[in-house]
Short mmCIF file of C-alpha atoms and ligand atoms in Angstrom, two decimals:
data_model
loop_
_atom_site.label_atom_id
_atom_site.label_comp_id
_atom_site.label_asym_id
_atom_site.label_seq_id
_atom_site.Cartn_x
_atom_site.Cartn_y
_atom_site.Cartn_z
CA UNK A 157 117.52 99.94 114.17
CA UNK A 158 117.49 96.19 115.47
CA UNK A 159 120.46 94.80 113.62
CA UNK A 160 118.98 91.35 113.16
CA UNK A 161 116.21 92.96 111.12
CA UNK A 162 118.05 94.20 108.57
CA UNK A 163 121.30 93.22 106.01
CA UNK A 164 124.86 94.13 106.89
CA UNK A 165 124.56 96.62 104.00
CA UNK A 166 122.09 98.56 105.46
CA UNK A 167 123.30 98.28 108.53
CA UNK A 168 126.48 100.42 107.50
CA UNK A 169 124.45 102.43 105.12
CA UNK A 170 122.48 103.67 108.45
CA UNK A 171 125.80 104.15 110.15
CA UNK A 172 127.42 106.35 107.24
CA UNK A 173 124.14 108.77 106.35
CA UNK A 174 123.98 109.72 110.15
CA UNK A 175 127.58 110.22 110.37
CA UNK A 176 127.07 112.58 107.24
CA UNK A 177 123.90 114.20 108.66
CA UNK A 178 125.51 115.23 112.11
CA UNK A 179 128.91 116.34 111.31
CA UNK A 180 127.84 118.04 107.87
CA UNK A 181 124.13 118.19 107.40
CA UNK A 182 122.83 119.62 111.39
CA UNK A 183 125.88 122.02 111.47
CA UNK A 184 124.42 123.99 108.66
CA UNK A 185 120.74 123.21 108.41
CA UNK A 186 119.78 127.07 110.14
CA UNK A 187 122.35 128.79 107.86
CA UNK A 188 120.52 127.50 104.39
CA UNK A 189 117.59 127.20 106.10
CA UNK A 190 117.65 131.21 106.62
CA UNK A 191 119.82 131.78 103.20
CA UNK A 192 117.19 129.42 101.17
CA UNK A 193 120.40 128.53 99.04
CA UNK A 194 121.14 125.24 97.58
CA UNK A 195 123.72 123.37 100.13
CA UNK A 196 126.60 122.68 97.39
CA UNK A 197 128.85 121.41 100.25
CA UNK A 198 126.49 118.79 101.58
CA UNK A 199 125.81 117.66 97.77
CA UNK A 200 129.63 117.08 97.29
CA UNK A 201 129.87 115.22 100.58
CA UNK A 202 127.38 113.18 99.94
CA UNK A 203 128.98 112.10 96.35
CA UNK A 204 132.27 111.90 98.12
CA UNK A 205 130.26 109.40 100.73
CA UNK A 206 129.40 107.17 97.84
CA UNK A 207 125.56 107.41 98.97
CA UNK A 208 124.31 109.39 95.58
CA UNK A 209 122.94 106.11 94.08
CA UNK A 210 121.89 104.30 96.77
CA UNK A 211 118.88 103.60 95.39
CA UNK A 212 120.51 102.44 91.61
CA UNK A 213 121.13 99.32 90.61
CA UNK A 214 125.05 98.55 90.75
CA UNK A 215 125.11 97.64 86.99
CA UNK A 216 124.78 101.21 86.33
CA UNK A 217 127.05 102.47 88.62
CA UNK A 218 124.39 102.36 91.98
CA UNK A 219 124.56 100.62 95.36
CA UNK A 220 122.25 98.55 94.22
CA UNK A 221 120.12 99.20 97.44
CA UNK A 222 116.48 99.52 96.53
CA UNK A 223 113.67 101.37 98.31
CA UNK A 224 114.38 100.13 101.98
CA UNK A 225 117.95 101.51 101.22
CA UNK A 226 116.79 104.79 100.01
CA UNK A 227 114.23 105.29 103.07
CA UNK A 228 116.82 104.30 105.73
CA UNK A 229 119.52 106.79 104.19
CA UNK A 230 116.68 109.34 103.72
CA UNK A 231 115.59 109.01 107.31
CA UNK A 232 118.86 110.15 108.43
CA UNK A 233 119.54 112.73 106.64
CA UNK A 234 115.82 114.21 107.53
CA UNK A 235 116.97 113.85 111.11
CA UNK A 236 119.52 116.90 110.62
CA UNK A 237 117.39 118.56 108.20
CA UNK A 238 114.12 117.70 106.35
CA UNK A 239 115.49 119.92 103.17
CA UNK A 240 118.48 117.94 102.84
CA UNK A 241 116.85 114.55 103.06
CA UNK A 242 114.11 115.73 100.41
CA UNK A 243 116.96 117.26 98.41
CA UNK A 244 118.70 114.18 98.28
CA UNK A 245 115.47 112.33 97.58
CA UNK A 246 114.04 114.01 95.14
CA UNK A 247 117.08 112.50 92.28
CA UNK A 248 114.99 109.15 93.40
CA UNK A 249 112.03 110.22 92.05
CA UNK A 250 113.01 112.24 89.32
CA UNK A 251 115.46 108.90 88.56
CA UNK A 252 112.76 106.49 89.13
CA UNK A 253 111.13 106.80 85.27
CA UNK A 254 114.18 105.95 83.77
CA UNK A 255 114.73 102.49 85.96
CA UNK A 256 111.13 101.65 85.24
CA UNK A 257 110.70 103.07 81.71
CA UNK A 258 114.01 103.83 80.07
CA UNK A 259 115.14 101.21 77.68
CA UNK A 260 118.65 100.05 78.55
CA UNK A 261 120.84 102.51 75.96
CA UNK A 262 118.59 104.96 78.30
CA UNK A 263 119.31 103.94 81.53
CA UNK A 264 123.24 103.96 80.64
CA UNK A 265 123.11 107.17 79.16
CA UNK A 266 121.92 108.95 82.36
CA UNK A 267 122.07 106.16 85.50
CA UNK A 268 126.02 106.16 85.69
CA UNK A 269 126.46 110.02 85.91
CA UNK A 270 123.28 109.95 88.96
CA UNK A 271 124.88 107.62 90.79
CA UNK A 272 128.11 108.75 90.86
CA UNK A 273 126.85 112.08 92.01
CA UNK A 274 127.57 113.94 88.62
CA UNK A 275 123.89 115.06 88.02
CA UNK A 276 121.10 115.75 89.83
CA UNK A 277 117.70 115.08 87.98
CA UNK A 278 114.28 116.86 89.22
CA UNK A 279 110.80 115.45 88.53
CA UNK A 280 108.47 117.57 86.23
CA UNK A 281 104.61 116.19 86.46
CA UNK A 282 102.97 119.35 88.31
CA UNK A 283 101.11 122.30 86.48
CA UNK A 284 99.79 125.64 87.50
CA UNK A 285 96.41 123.94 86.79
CA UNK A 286 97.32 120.05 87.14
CA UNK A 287 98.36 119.37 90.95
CA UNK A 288 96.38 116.49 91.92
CA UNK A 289 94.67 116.02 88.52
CA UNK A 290 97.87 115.11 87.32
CA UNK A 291 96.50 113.49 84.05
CA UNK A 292 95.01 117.01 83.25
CA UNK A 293 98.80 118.72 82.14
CA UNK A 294 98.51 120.64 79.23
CA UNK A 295 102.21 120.85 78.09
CA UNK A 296 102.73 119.76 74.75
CA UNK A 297 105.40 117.61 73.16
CA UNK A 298 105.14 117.56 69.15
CA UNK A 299 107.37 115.54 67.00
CA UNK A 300 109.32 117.45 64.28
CA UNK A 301 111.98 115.07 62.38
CA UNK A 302 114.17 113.31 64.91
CA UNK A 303 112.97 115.92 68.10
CA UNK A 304 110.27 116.66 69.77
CA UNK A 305 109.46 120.07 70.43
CA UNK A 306 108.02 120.48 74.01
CA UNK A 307 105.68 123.97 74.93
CA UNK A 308 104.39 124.92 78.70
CA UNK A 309 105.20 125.13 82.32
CA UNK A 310 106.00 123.04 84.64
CA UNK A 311 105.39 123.71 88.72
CA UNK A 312 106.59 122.99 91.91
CA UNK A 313 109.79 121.24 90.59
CA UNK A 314 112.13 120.33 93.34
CA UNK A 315 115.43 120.69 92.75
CA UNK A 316 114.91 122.03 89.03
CA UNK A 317 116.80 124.96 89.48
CA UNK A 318 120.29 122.70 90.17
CA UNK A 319 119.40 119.60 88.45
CA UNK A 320 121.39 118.81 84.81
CA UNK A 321 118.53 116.57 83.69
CA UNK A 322 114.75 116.87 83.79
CA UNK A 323 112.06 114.03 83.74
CA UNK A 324 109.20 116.02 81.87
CA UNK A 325 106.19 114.68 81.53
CA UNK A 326 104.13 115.92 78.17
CA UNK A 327 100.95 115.47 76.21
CA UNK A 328 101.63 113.84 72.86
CA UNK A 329 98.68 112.81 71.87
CA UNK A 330 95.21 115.53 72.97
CA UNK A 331 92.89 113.00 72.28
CA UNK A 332 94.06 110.07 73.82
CA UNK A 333 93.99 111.83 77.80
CA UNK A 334 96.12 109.72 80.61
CA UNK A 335 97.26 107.33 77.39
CA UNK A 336 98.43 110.41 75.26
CA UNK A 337 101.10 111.56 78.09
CA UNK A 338 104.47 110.82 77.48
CA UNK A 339 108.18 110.74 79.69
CA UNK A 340 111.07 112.76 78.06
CA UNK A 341 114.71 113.41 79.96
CA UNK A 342 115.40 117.28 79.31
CA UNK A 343 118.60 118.11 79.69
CA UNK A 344 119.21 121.60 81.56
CA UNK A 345 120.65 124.02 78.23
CA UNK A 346 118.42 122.63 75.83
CA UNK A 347 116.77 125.18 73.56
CA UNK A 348 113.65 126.63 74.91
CA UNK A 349 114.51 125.46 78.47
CA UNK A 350 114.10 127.89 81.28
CA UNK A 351 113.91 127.79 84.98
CA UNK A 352 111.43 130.43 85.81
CA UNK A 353 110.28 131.32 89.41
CA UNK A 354 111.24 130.39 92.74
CA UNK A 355 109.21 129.66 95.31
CA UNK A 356 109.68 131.22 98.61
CA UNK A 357 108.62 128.39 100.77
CA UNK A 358 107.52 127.95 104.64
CA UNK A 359 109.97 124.89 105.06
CA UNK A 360 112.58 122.39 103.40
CA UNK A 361 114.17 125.85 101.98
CA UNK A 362 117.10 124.74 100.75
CA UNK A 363 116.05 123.26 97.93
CA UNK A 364 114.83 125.48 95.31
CA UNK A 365 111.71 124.82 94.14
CA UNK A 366 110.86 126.62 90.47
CA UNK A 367 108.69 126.95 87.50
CA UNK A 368 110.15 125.15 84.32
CA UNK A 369 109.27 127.11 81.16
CA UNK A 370 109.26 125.18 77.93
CA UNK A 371 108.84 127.40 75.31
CA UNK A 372 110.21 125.87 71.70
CA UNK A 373 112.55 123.47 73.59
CA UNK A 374 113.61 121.12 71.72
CA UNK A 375 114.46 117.60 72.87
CA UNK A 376 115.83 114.41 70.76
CA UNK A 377 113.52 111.89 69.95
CA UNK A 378 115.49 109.51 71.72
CA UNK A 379 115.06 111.36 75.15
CA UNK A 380 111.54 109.79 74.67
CA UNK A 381 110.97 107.42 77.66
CA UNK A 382 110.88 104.44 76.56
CA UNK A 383 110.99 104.84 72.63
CA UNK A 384 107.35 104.51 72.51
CA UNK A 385 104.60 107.47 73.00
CA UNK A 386 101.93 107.53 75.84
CA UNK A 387 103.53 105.35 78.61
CA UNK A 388 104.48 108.51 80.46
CA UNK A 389 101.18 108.66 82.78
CA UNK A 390 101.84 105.02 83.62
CA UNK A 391 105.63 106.12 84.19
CA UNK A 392 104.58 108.53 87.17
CA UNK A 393 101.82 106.13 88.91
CA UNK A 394 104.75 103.30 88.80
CA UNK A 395 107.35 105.99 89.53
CA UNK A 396 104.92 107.94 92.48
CA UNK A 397 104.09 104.23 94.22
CA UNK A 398 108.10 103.71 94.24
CA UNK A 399 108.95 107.20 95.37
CA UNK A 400 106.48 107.81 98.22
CA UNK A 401 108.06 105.73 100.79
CA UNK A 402 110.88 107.96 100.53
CA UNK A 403 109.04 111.02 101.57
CA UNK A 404 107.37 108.97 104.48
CA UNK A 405 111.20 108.07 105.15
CA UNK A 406 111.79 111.78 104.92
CA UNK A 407 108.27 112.30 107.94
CA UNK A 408 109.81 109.80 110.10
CA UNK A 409 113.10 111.55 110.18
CA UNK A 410 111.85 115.13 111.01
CA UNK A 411 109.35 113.23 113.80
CA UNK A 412 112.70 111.60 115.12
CA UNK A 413 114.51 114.49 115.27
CA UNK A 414 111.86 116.51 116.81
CA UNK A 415 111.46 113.82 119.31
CA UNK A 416 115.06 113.51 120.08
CA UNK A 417 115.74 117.41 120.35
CA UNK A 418 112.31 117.33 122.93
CA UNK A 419 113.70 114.58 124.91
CA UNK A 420 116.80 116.57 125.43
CA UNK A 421 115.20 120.01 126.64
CA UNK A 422 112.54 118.27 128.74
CA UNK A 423 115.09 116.58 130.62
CA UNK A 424 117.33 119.85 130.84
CA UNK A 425 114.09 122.46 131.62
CA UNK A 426 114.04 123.04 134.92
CA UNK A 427 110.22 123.51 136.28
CA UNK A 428 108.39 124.18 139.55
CA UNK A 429 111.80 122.42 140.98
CA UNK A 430 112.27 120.11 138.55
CA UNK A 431 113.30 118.48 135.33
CA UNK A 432 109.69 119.02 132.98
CA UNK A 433 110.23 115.48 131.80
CA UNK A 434 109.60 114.41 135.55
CA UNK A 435 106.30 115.27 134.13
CA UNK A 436 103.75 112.41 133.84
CA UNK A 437 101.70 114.61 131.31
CA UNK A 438 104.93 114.86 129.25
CA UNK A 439 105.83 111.66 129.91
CA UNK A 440 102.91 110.23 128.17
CA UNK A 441 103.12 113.21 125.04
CA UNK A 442 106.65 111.19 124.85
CA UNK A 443 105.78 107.74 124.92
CA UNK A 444 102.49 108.75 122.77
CA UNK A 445 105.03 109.66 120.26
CA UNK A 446 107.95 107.60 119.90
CA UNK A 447 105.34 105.04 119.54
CA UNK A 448 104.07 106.99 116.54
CA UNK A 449 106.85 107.24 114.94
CA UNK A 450 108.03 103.68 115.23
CA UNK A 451 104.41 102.70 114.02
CA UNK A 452 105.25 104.66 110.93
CA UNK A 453 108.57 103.46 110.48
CA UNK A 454 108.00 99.97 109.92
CA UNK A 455 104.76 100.76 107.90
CA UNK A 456 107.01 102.37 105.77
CA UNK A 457 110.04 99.60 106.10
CA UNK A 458 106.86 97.14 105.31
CA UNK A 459 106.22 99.12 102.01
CA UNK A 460 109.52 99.46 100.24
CA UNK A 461 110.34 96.02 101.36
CA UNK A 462 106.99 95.01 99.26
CA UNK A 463 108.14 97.46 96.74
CA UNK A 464 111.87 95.51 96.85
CA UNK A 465 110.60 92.57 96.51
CA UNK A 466 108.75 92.67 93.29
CA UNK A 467 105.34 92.12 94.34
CA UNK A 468 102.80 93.74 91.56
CA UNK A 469 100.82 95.10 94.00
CA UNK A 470 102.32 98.76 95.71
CA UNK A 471 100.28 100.79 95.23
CA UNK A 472 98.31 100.95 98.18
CA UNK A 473 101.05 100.22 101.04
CA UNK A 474 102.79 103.06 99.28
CA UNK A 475 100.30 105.53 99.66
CA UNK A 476 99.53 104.19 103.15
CA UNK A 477 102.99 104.93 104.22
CA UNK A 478 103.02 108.16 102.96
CA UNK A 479 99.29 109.07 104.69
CA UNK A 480 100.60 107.35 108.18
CA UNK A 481 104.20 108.86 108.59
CA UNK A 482 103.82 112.12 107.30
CA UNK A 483 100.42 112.70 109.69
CA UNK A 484 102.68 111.29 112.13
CA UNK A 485 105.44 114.07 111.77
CA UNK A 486 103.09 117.17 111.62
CA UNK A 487 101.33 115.86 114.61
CA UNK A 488 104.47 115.32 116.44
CA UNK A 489 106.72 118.18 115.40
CA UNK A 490 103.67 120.26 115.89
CA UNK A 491 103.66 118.37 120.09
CA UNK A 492 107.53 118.78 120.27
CA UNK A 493 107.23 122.80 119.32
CA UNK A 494 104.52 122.72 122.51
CA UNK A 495 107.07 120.74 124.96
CA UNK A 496 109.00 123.78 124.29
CA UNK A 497 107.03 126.32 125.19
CA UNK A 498 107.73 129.45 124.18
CA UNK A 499 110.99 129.03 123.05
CA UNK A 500 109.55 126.40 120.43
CA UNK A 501 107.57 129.34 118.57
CA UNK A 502 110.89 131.03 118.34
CA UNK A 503 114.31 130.81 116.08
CA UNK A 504 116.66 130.60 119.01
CA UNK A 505 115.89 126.57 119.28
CA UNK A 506 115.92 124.67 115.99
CA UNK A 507 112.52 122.35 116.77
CA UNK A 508 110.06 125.12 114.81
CA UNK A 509 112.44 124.34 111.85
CA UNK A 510 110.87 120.99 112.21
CA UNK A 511 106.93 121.86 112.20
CA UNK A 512 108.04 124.04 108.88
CA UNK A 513 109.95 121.57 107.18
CA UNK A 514 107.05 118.26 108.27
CA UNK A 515 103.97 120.32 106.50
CA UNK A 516 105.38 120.29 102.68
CA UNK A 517 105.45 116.10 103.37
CA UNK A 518 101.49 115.94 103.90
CA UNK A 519 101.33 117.74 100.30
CA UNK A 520 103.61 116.44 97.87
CA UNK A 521 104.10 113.78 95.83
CA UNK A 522 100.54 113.51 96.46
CA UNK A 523 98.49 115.19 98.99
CA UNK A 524 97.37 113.06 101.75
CA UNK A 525 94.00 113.87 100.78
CA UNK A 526 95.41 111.73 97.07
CA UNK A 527 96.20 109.03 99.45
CA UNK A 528 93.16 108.61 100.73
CA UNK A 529 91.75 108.58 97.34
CA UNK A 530 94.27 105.72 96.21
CA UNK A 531 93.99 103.53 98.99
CA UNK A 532 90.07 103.66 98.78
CA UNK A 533 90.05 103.26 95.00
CA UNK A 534 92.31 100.01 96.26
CA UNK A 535 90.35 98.48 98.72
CA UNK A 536 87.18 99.13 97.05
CA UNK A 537 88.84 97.19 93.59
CA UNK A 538 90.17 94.35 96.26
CA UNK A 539 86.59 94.14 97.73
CA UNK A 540 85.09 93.27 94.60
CA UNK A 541 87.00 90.49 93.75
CA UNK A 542 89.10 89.73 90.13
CA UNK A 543 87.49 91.00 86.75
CA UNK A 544 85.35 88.61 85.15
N1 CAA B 885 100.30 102.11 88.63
C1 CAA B 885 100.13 101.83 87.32
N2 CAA B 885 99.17 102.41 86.55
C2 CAA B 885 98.36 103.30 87.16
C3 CAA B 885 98.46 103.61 88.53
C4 CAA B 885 99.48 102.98 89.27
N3 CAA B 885 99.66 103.24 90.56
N4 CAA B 885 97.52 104.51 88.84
C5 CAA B 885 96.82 104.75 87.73
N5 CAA B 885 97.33 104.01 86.70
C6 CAA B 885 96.87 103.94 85.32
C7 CAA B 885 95.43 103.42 85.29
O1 CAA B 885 95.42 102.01 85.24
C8 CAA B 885 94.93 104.02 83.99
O2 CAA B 885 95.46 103.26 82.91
P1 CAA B 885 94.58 102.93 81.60
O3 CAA B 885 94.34 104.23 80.92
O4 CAA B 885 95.46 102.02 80.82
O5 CAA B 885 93.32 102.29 82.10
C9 CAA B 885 95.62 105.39 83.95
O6 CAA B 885 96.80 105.26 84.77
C10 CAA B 885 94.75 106.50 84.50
O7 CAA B 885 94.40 106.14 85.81
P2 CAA B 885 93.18 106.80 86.59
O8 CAA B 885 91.96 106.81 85.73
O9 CAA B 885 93.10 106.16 87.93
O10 CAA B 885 93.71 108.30 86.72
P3 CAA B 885 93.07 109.55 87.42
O11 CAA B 885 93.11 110.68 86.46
O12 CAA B 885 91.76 109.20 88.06
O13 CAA B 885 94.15 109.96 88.54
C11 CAA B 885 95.44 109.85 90.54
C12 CAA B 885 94.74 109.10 89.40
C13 CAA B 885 95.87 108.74 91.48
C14 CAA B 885 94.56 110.84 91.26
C15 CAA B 885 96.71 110.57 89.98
O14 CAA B 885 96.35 111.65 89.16
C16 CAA B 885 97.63 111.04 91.06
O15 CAA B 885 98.43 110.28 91.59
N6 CAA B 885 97.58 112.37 91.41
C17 CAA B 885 98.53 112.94 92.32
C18 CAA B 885 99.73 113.41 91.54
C19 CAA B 885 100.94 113.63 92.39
O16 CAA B 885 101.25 112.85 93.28
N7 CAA B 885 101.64 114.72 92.11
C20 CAA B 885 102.84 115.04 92.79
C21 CAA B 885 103.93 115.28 91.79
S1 CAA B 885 105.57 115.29 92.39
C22 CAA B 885 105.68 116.63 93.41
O17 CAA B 885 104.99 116.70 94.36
C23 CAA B 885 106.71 117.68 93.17
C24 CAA B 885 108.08 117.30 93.48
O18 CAA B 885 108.98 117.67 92.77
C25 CAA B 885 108.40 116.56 94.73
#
């Protein structure tokens, strides 16, 4: 980080989350990693290390940091392990609806406890049948008297199977499609509430990622985003353009690490007489990448500091972030796994751990394929000028 660049705050916010991530997070990435259990420990020292609401604003109990905050804290920790940065990430987006759509007796009801590290909150968009057609969900919330009664599943839901609180996104309203979705908080032993399957996963296995079954669960009215019916699409566009930097934040860290555990062996690997990074052909695979990953990281500084700054227009630096850094880390965890030969294709060294944990970024929270989509719906809308 170049000091000058960036606030005193985040300065020391750097300086703290890779403190945490190498003398709590790296010593037990391979043990979770292997268990796929939930790292309790590194969630309590994180709360303990005041970073659970870095990302909240401080009248409810946050740092007050914003998205730059969140990405620099989140590159860290994705350094030591990509699970635990995504872990820690995902109360960001599953947070996210609440800052942008909660109406204030809302946001104190359920910031405070986030931030102080109390609850952890998942994100529930995703159905079996409504990945990338997001707008297509067919879970159903129905008002009766001062509830609503949700029905359906919910998929791929990070962190559902530890979170207290649930941002669930439901139809409403059939006819109405995108405009008849709606935002509820679901609080974890609510009627009808049930975390179903776990997914055994290729990387980031620490953090469970389950069905949600809804089946009669019933949810007070006022856990309605909002107060108002059919802003929840809108919710997860605003809250998805907010949240993506993190998970490019979350690329760069597993490209850094990979790069940094790379540098080390090359330079330690003895070859044909000498030290493989002696190399020129590996020289230039390094240089080739930490140029990458630099590239990314300020694409992705660029965005949340757009994002921080109020502009109206996110959308597309968002998903450009996300598309840039997270190609960046599968390409370059994928090169660091070759540097080390066959020892990279093994468990004995932790850089496949890496390549595992880099894939999942390229697909969620939007595939990159998504991303694509967005920014071309974006330039093609910029390219033909203001409505008339
Ligand atoms: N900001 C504000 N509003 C937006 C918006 C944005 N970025 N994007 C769309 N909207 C609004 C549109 O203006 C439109 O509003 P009106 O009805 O008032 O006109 C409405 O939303 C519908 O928009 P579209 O017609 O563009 O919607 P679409 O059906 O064509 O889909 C999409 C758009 C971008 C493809 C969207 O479906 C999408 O982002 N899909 C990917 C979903 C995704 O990222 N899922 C990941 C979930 S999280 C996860 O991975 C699991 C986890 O736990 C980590």
């Amino acid at each position: 980080m170049i000091e000058e660049l960036y606030t005193p705050q985040q300065i020391e916010l750097e300086r703290r989350a890779r403190e945490l991530a190498e003398t709590v997070m790296r010593p037990v990435a391979a043990k979770y990693d292997v268990e796929q259990a939930y790292p309790w420990e590194v969630q309590q020292a994180i709360k303990e290390a005041g970073l659970s609401g870095v990302w909240i604003p401080q009248e409810y109990g946050g740092l007050g940091g914003g998205v730059l905050d969140l990405c620099i804290v989140v590159e860290e920790f994705s350094r030591a392990c990509g699970g635990m940065g995504v872990g820690f990430a995902v109360n960001a987006l599953g947070s996210f609806p609440i800052m942008v759509g909660g109406t204030d007796e809302q946001k104190q009801r359920w910031l405070p406890p986030i931030a102080a590290g109390e609850k952890l909150i998942a994100f529930g968009l995703s159905e079996k049948e409504a990945g990338s057609d997001a707008g297509s969900m067919k879970t159903r919330a129905e008002r009766d008297g001062d509830h609503y009664v949700l029905n359906g599943e919910k998929k791929w839901n990070t962190g559902g199977a530890v979170a207290s609180l649930n941002t669930v996104f439901a139809v409403t309203n059939p006819d109405r499609g995108a405009r008849g979705i709606s935002a509820f908080v679901v609080e974890k032993g609510s009627p009808g509430y049930r975390v179903g399957k776990h997914e055994d996963k290729m990387g980031i296995r620490c953090v469970p990622v389950v069905e949600i079954h809804l089946e009669d669960c019933r949810v007070p009215a006022d856990n309605l985003l909002g107060g108002r019916e059919g802003l929840g699409f809108k919710h997860a566009m605003v809250t998805l353009d907010r949240a993506r930097p993190g998970v490019a934040a979350q690329a760069v860290g597993l490209a850094q690490g990979a790069l940094d555990l790379a540098m080390q062996y090359t330079h330690e690997r003895q070859q044909f007489g000498q030290s493989v990074s002696s190399f020129q052909g590996v020289q230039w695979m390094l240089a080739d990448m930490a140029t990458q990953i630099e590239a990314a990281r300020q694409l992705v500084h660029h965005a949340a500091r757009v994002i921080d700054s109020g502009h109206k227009q996110i959308t597309k630096v968002s998903a450009m972030c996300k598309l840039m850094a997270t190609d960046v880390a599968m390409k370059v965890t994928t090169d660091c796994v070759q540097l080390f030969g066959g020892y990279g294709y093994c468990k004995d060294y932790p850089i496949e751990k890496y390549m595992r944990d880099a894939k999942i970024t390229q697909i969620y929270e939007g595939t990159n394929q998504i991303q694509r989509l967005v920014i071309a719906r974006n330039l093609l809308r910029e390219a033909a000028g203001p409505a008339k």
